């Protein structure tokens, strides 16, 4: 059985949604407290959404400096698939594992809604089962999701209609085996509870297939 | 000696600042005032140094080392140095 870590910081709140989504895809996630996370133990790692360290300083800025993220960096360099969702994406940009930054929404404020997202990069461990350009529904819930690029970047996913002023409508960025997404694929996996459908399910199935390789 | 170094961490001039824009629009413009506003975050670092210049240098170095600002989008400015 593959080991998929679901990394938890104080303030992370998307962890159980991720564990459930992994389970629906046939994977078993392991909830790992950040102090216990060590590189070299896991086949994939997910940084869920939430408000790590209360968003003190800046969303993701404190978690990005923890030893756990240093271990995630080592795993990423070894080719371990790494996914940051929402606050997880913010942590990955703050840590420099992904380029650019996630700045406050324009117009400002917290947005929580279902939205259409186009999957552009279907070469990542988390997106290879999607069709290139496939449009899916996923929910967003964030106040700092306006992508500001820095140098070159790969827009793995884009909003069909940008809700937050993100540069070039960027909703997700990939660098090799590392993916960051502002939309929440873990909340779009189950027809019974996801009113917007199951557009996120293929992401988890993609990871499952990838790990079999 | 201990010094208190007041740092302002703000978006670079070219990066849009929705918080500053909102304060400008809803408070200043509403009051009929033509005043530009940029928002920032103030952190006061109290640290040991031999003088004000060293305190200032130490604080800025620490700010970037610990990524108090994200170099892609932020500036870190020393607003004030005072004896603590």
Coordinates of C-alpha atoms in Angstrom, one line a residue:
Chain A
X1 CA 0.0 0.0 0.0
X2 CA 1.3 3.4 -0.9
X3 CA 1.9 5.9 1.8
X4 CA 0.2 9.3 1.2
X5 CA 0.9 11.9 3.9
X6 CA -1.7 14.5 4.7
X7 CA 0.3 17.2 6.5
X8 CA -1.3 19.0 9.3
X9 CA -0.2 22.3 10.9
X10 CA -2.0 24.2 13.6
X11 CA -5.0 25.7 11.8
X12 CA -5.2 23.3 8.9
X13 CA -8.8 22.3 8.4
X14 CA -9.0 20.6 5.1
X15 CA -7.2 17.4 6.3
X16 CA -10.2 15.2 6.8
X17 CA -11.7 16.2 3.5
X18 CA -8.5 15.1 1.8
X19 CA -8.4 11.8 3.8
X20 CA -11.9 11.1 2.6
X21 CA -11.2 12.0 -1.0
X22 CA -8.1 9.8 -1.0
X23 CA -10.3 7.0 0.4
X24 CA -12.9 7.4 -2.3
X25 CA -10.1 7.0 -4.9
X26 CA -8.9 3.9 -3.2
X27 CA -5.8 5.4 -1.5
X28 CA -5.2 5.5 2.2
X29 CA -4.0 8.8 3.5
X30 CA -2.1 9.2 6.8
X31 CA -2.7 12.3 8.9
X32 CA 0.8 13.5 9.9
X33 CA 1.4 16.3 12.4
X34 CA 4.0 18.7 11.0
X35 CA 6.5 18.0 13.8
X36 CA 6.4 14.3 12.9
X37 CA 6.9 14.7 9.2
X38 CA 10.1 13.3 7.9
X39 CA 11.3 13.0 4.3
X40 CA 11.9 9.7 2.7
X41 CA 8.9 8.0 4.3
X42 CA 6.0 8.8 2.0
X43 CA 5.1 8.2 -1.7
X44 CA 3.1 11.4 -1.9
X45 CA 2.3 14.3 0.3
X46 CA -0.7 16.6 0.4
X47 CA -0.7 20.0 2.1
X48 CA -4.4 20.7 2.8
X49 CA -6.2 24.0 3.1
X50 CA -7.0 26.0 6.2
X51 CA -5.5 28.8 8.1
X52 CA -2.1 27.5 9.2
X53 CA -0.8 29.4 12.2
X54 CA -3.8 31.7 12.0
X55 CA -2.5 33.2 8.7
X56 CA -0.2 35.2 11.0
X57 CA 2.3 37.4 9.1
X58 CA 0.8 36.2 5.7
X59 CA -1.1 33.2 4.6
X60 CA 1.3 30.3 4.6
X61 CA 4.4 32.3 5.6
X62 CA 4.9 30.8 9.0
X63 CA 4.3 27.2 8.0
X64 CA 6.7 27.7 5.1
X65 CA 9.6 28.1 7.6
X66 CA 8.9 24.9 9.5
X67 CA 11.2 21.9 9.4
X68 CA 8.3 19.9 7.9
X69 CA 8.4 22.0 4.8
X70 CA 12.1 21.6 4.6
X71 CA 11.5 17.8 4.6
X72 CA 8.8 18.3 1.9
X73 CA 11.3 20.1 -0.2
X74 CA 13.7 17.2 0.1
X75 CA 10.9 14.8 -0.9
X76 CA 9.9 17.0 -3.9
X77 CA 13.5 17.0 -5.1
X78 CA 13.4 13.2 -5.1
X79 CA 10.4 13.3 -7.3
X80 CA 7.7 12.6 -4.7
X81 CA 4.4 14.1 -5.8
X82 CA 3.5 17.1 -3.7
X83 CA 0.1 18.8 -3.8
X84 CA -0.8 22.0 -2.0
X85 CA -4.4 23.0 -1.9
X86 CA -5.4 26.6 -1.1
X87 CA -3.5 27.4 2.1
X88 CA -1.2 24.4 1.1
X89 CA -0.6 26.2 -2.2
X90 CA 0.2 29.4 -0.3
X91 CA 2.7 27.5 1.8
X92 CA 4.4 26.1 -1.2
X93 CA 4.8 29.5 -2.8
X94 CA 6.0 31.1 0.4
X95 CA 8.6 28.3 0.7
X96 CA 9.7 28.8 -2.9
X97 CA 8.7 25.3 -3.9
X98 CA 6.5 27.0 -6.5
X99 CA 7.2 30.3 -8.2
X100 CA 5.3 33.5 -7.5
X101 CA 3.0 34.6 -4.7
X102 CA -0.6 34.5 -3.7
X103 CA -1.7 38.1 -2.8
X104 CA -5.0 39.3 -1.4
X105 CA -8.0 39.0 -3.7
X106 CA -8.9 41.9 -6.0
X107 CA -11.6 43.0 -5.2
X108 CA -10.6 42.2 -1.5
X109 CA -12.5 39.8 0.6
X110 CA -13.1 36.1 1.3
X111 CA -14.7 34.3 -1.6
X112 CA -16.5 31.0 -1.2
X113 CA -18.2 29.6 -4.3
X114 CA -18.2 26.9 -6.9
X115 CA -16.4 27.9 -10.0
X116 CA -15.3 26.5 -13.4
X117 CA -11.7 25.6 -13.7
X118 CA -9.8 24.6 -16.8
X119 CA -7.1 21.9 -16.4
X120 CA -4.3 23.0 -18.6
X121 CA -1.3 20.8 -17.6
X122 CA -2.2 17.2 -17.8
X123 CA 1.3 15.9 -17.3
X124 CA 1.4 16.2 -13.5
X125 CA 1.0 13.3 -11.1
X126 CA -2.3 14.8 -10.1
X127 CA -3.9 15.7 -13.4
X128 CA -2.8 13.2 -16.0
X129 CA -6.3 11.5 -16.2
X130 CA -7.9 14.8 -17.2
X131 CA -8.3 15.8 -20.9
X132 CA -6.2 18.8 -21.9
X133 CA -8.3 21.9 -21.4
X134 CA -11.0 19.9 -19.5
X135 CA -13.3 22.2 -17.6
X136 CA -14.5 21.0 -14.2
X137 CA -16.4 22.5 -11.3
X138 CA -14.6 22.9 -8.0
X139 CA -15.2 25.1 -4.9
X140 CA -12.9 27.9 -3.9
X141 CA -12.7 29.5 -0.5
X142 CA -10.0 32.0 0.1
X143 CA -9.1 35.6 0.6
X144 CA -5.5 35.5 -0.7
X145 CA -5.7 33.7 -4.1
X146 CA -4.6 36.4 -6.6
X147 CA -1.6 34.8 -8.3
X148 CA 1.3 37.2 -8.9
X149 CA 3.9 35.5 -11.1
X150 CA 7.7 35.7 -10.7
X151 CA 9.6 34.7 -13.7
X152 CA 8.4 31.7 -15.7
X153 CA 5.7 29.5 -14.4
X154 CA 3.4 26.7 -15.6
X155 CA -0.3 27.5 -15.2
X156 CA -1.6 24.0 -14.4
X157 CA -5.2 25.3 -14.0
X158 CA -7.0 28.5 -14.9
X159 CA -10.3 30.0 -13.9
X160 CA -12.8 30.2 -16.7
X161 CA -14.0 33.4 -15.1
X162 CA -11.4 34.8 -12.7
X163 CA -12.9 35.6 -9.3
X164 CA -9.9 37.2 -7.6
X165 CA -7.9 39.2 -10.1
X166 CA -5.4 36.4 -10.5
X167 CA -2.7 37.1 -13.2
X168 CA -3.8 35.4 -16.4
X169 CA -6.7 33.8 -14.5
X170 CA -4.2 31.3 -12.9
X171 CA -5.9 28.9 -10.4
X172 CA -3.0 26.5 -10.1
X173 CA 0.7 26.3 -10.8
X174 CA 2.9 23.2 -11.3
X175 CA 6.6 22.7 -11.2
X176 CA 7.4 19.1 -12.2
X177 CA 6.0 16.9 -9.5
X178 CA 4.8 19.8 -7.3
X179 CA 1.3 21.2 -7.9
X180 CA -0.5 24.0 -6.1
X181 CA -4.2 24.7 -6.5
X182 CA -6.5 27.3 -5.1
X183 CA -9.7 25.4 -5.9
X184 CA -10.5 22.4 -3.6
X185 CA -10.5 19.1 -5.5
X186 CA -11.1 17.2 -2.2
X187 CA -14.5 18.9 -1.9
X188 CA -15.6 17.9 -5.3
X189 CA -15.5 14.1 -5.1
X190 CA -18.9 12.9 -3.9
X191 CA -22.2 13.5 -5.7
X192 CA -24.1 13.2 -2.3
X193 CA -22.4 16.1 -0.6
X194 CA -20.8 18.1 -3.5
X195 CA -23.5 20.1 -5.1
X196 CA -21.2 21.1 -7.9
X197 CA -20.4 17.5 -8.9
X198 CA -17.3 15.4 -8.8
X199 CA -14.8 17.4 -10.9
X200 CA -12.0 16.8 -8.3
X201 CA -12.2 13.0 -8.3
X202 CA -9.9 12.5 -11.3
X203 CA -7.2 14.3 -9.4
X204 CA -7.1 11.7 -6.7
X205 CA -7.5 8.9 -9.3
X206 CA -4.6 10.4 -11.2
X207 CA -2.4 10.2 -8.1
X208 CA -3.5 6.6 -7.5
X209 CA -2.6 5.6 -11.1
X210 CA 0.7 7.6 -10.9
X211 CA 1.8 5.7 -7.8
X212 CA 1.2 2.4 -9.5
X213 CA 3.9 3.2 -12.1
Chain B
X1 CA 22.4 47.7 23.7
X2 CA 19.0 46.8 22.7
X3 CA 17.2 48.5 19.9
X4 CA 13.6 48.4 18.6
X5 CA 13.6 48.3 14.8
X6 CA 10.2 49.1 13.3
X7 CA 9.8 47.3 10.0
X8 CA 7.1 47.9 7.4
X9 CA 6.4 45.0 5.1
X10 CA 4.4 46.2 2.1
X11 CA 3.6 45.3 -1.5
X12 CA 6.1 46.7 -4.0
X13 CA 4.9 49.8 -5.8
X14 CA 4.0 47.8 -9.0
X15 CA 1.9 45.2 -7.1
X16 CA -1.7 46.1 -6.6
X17 CA -2.7 46.6 -3.0
X18 CA -6.5 45.9 -2.6
X19 CA -6.4 46.8 1.1
X20 CA -4.8 50.2 0.5
X21 CA -7.1 50.8 -2.5
X22 CA -10.2 50.0 -0.3
X23 CA -9.1 52.3 2.5
X24 CA -8.4 55.1 -0.1
X25 CA -11.8 54.6 -1.8
X26 CA -14.0 54.0 1.2
X27 CA -12.5 56.5 3.7
X28 CA -10.4 59.1 2.0
X29 CA -12.2 59.5 -1.3
X30 CA -15.5 59.4 0.5
X31 CA -14.3 62.3 2.6
X32 CA -13.5 64.2 -0.6
X33 CA -9.7 63.8 -0.1
X34 CA -7.3 63.0 -2.9
X35 CA -4.8 60.8 -0.9
X36 CA -3.1 57.7 -2.0
X37 CA -3.0 54.8 0.5
X38 CA -0.7 51.8 0.6
X39 CA -1.2 49.2 3.3
X40 CA 1.6 47.4 5.1
X41 CA 2.3 45.4 8.2
X42 CA 4.5 46.8 11.0
X43 CA 6.7 44.4 13.0
X44 CA 8.9 45.7 15.8
X45 CA 12.0 43.6 16.3
X46 CA 13.8 44.2 19.6
X47 CA 17.4 43.0 19.2
X48 CA 20.9 43.5 20.5
X49 CA 23.3 45.6 18.4
X50 CA 26.3 48.0 18.9
X51 CA 24.5 50.9 17.4
X52 CA 21.5 52.0 15.3
X53 CA 23.1 51.2 12.0
X54 CA 23.9 47.6 13.0
X55 CA 20.4 47.2 14.4
X56 CA 18.9 48.3 11.2
X57 CA 21.2 46.0 9.1
X58 CA 20.5 43.0 11.4
X59 CA 16.8 43.5 11.2
X60 CA 16.6 43.7 7.4
X61 CA 18.9 40.7 7.1
X62 CA 16.7 38.7 9.4
X63 CA 13.6 39.9 7.6
X64 CA 14.8 38.4 4.4
X65 CA 16.4 35.3 5.9
X66 CA 13.1 34.4 7.6
X67 CA 11.1 35.6 4.7
X68 CA 9.0 38.1 6.7
X69 CA 8.4 39.5 3.2
X70 CA 8.0 37.5 0.0
X71 CA 10.8 38.8 -2.2
X72 CA 8.5 38.3 -5.3
X73 CA 6.0 40.9 -4.1
X74 CA 7.2 42.7 -1.0
X75 CA 9.5 45.4 0.1
X76 CA 10.9 45.5 3.7
X77 CA 11.5 49.1 4.9
X78 CA 13.0 50.3 8.2
X79 CA 10.6 52.9 9.4
X80 CA 12.2 53.8 12.7
X81 CA 15.0 52.6 15.0
X82 CA 14.8 53.4 18.8
X83 CA 16.6 52.5 22.0
X84 CA 14.6 49.7 23.6

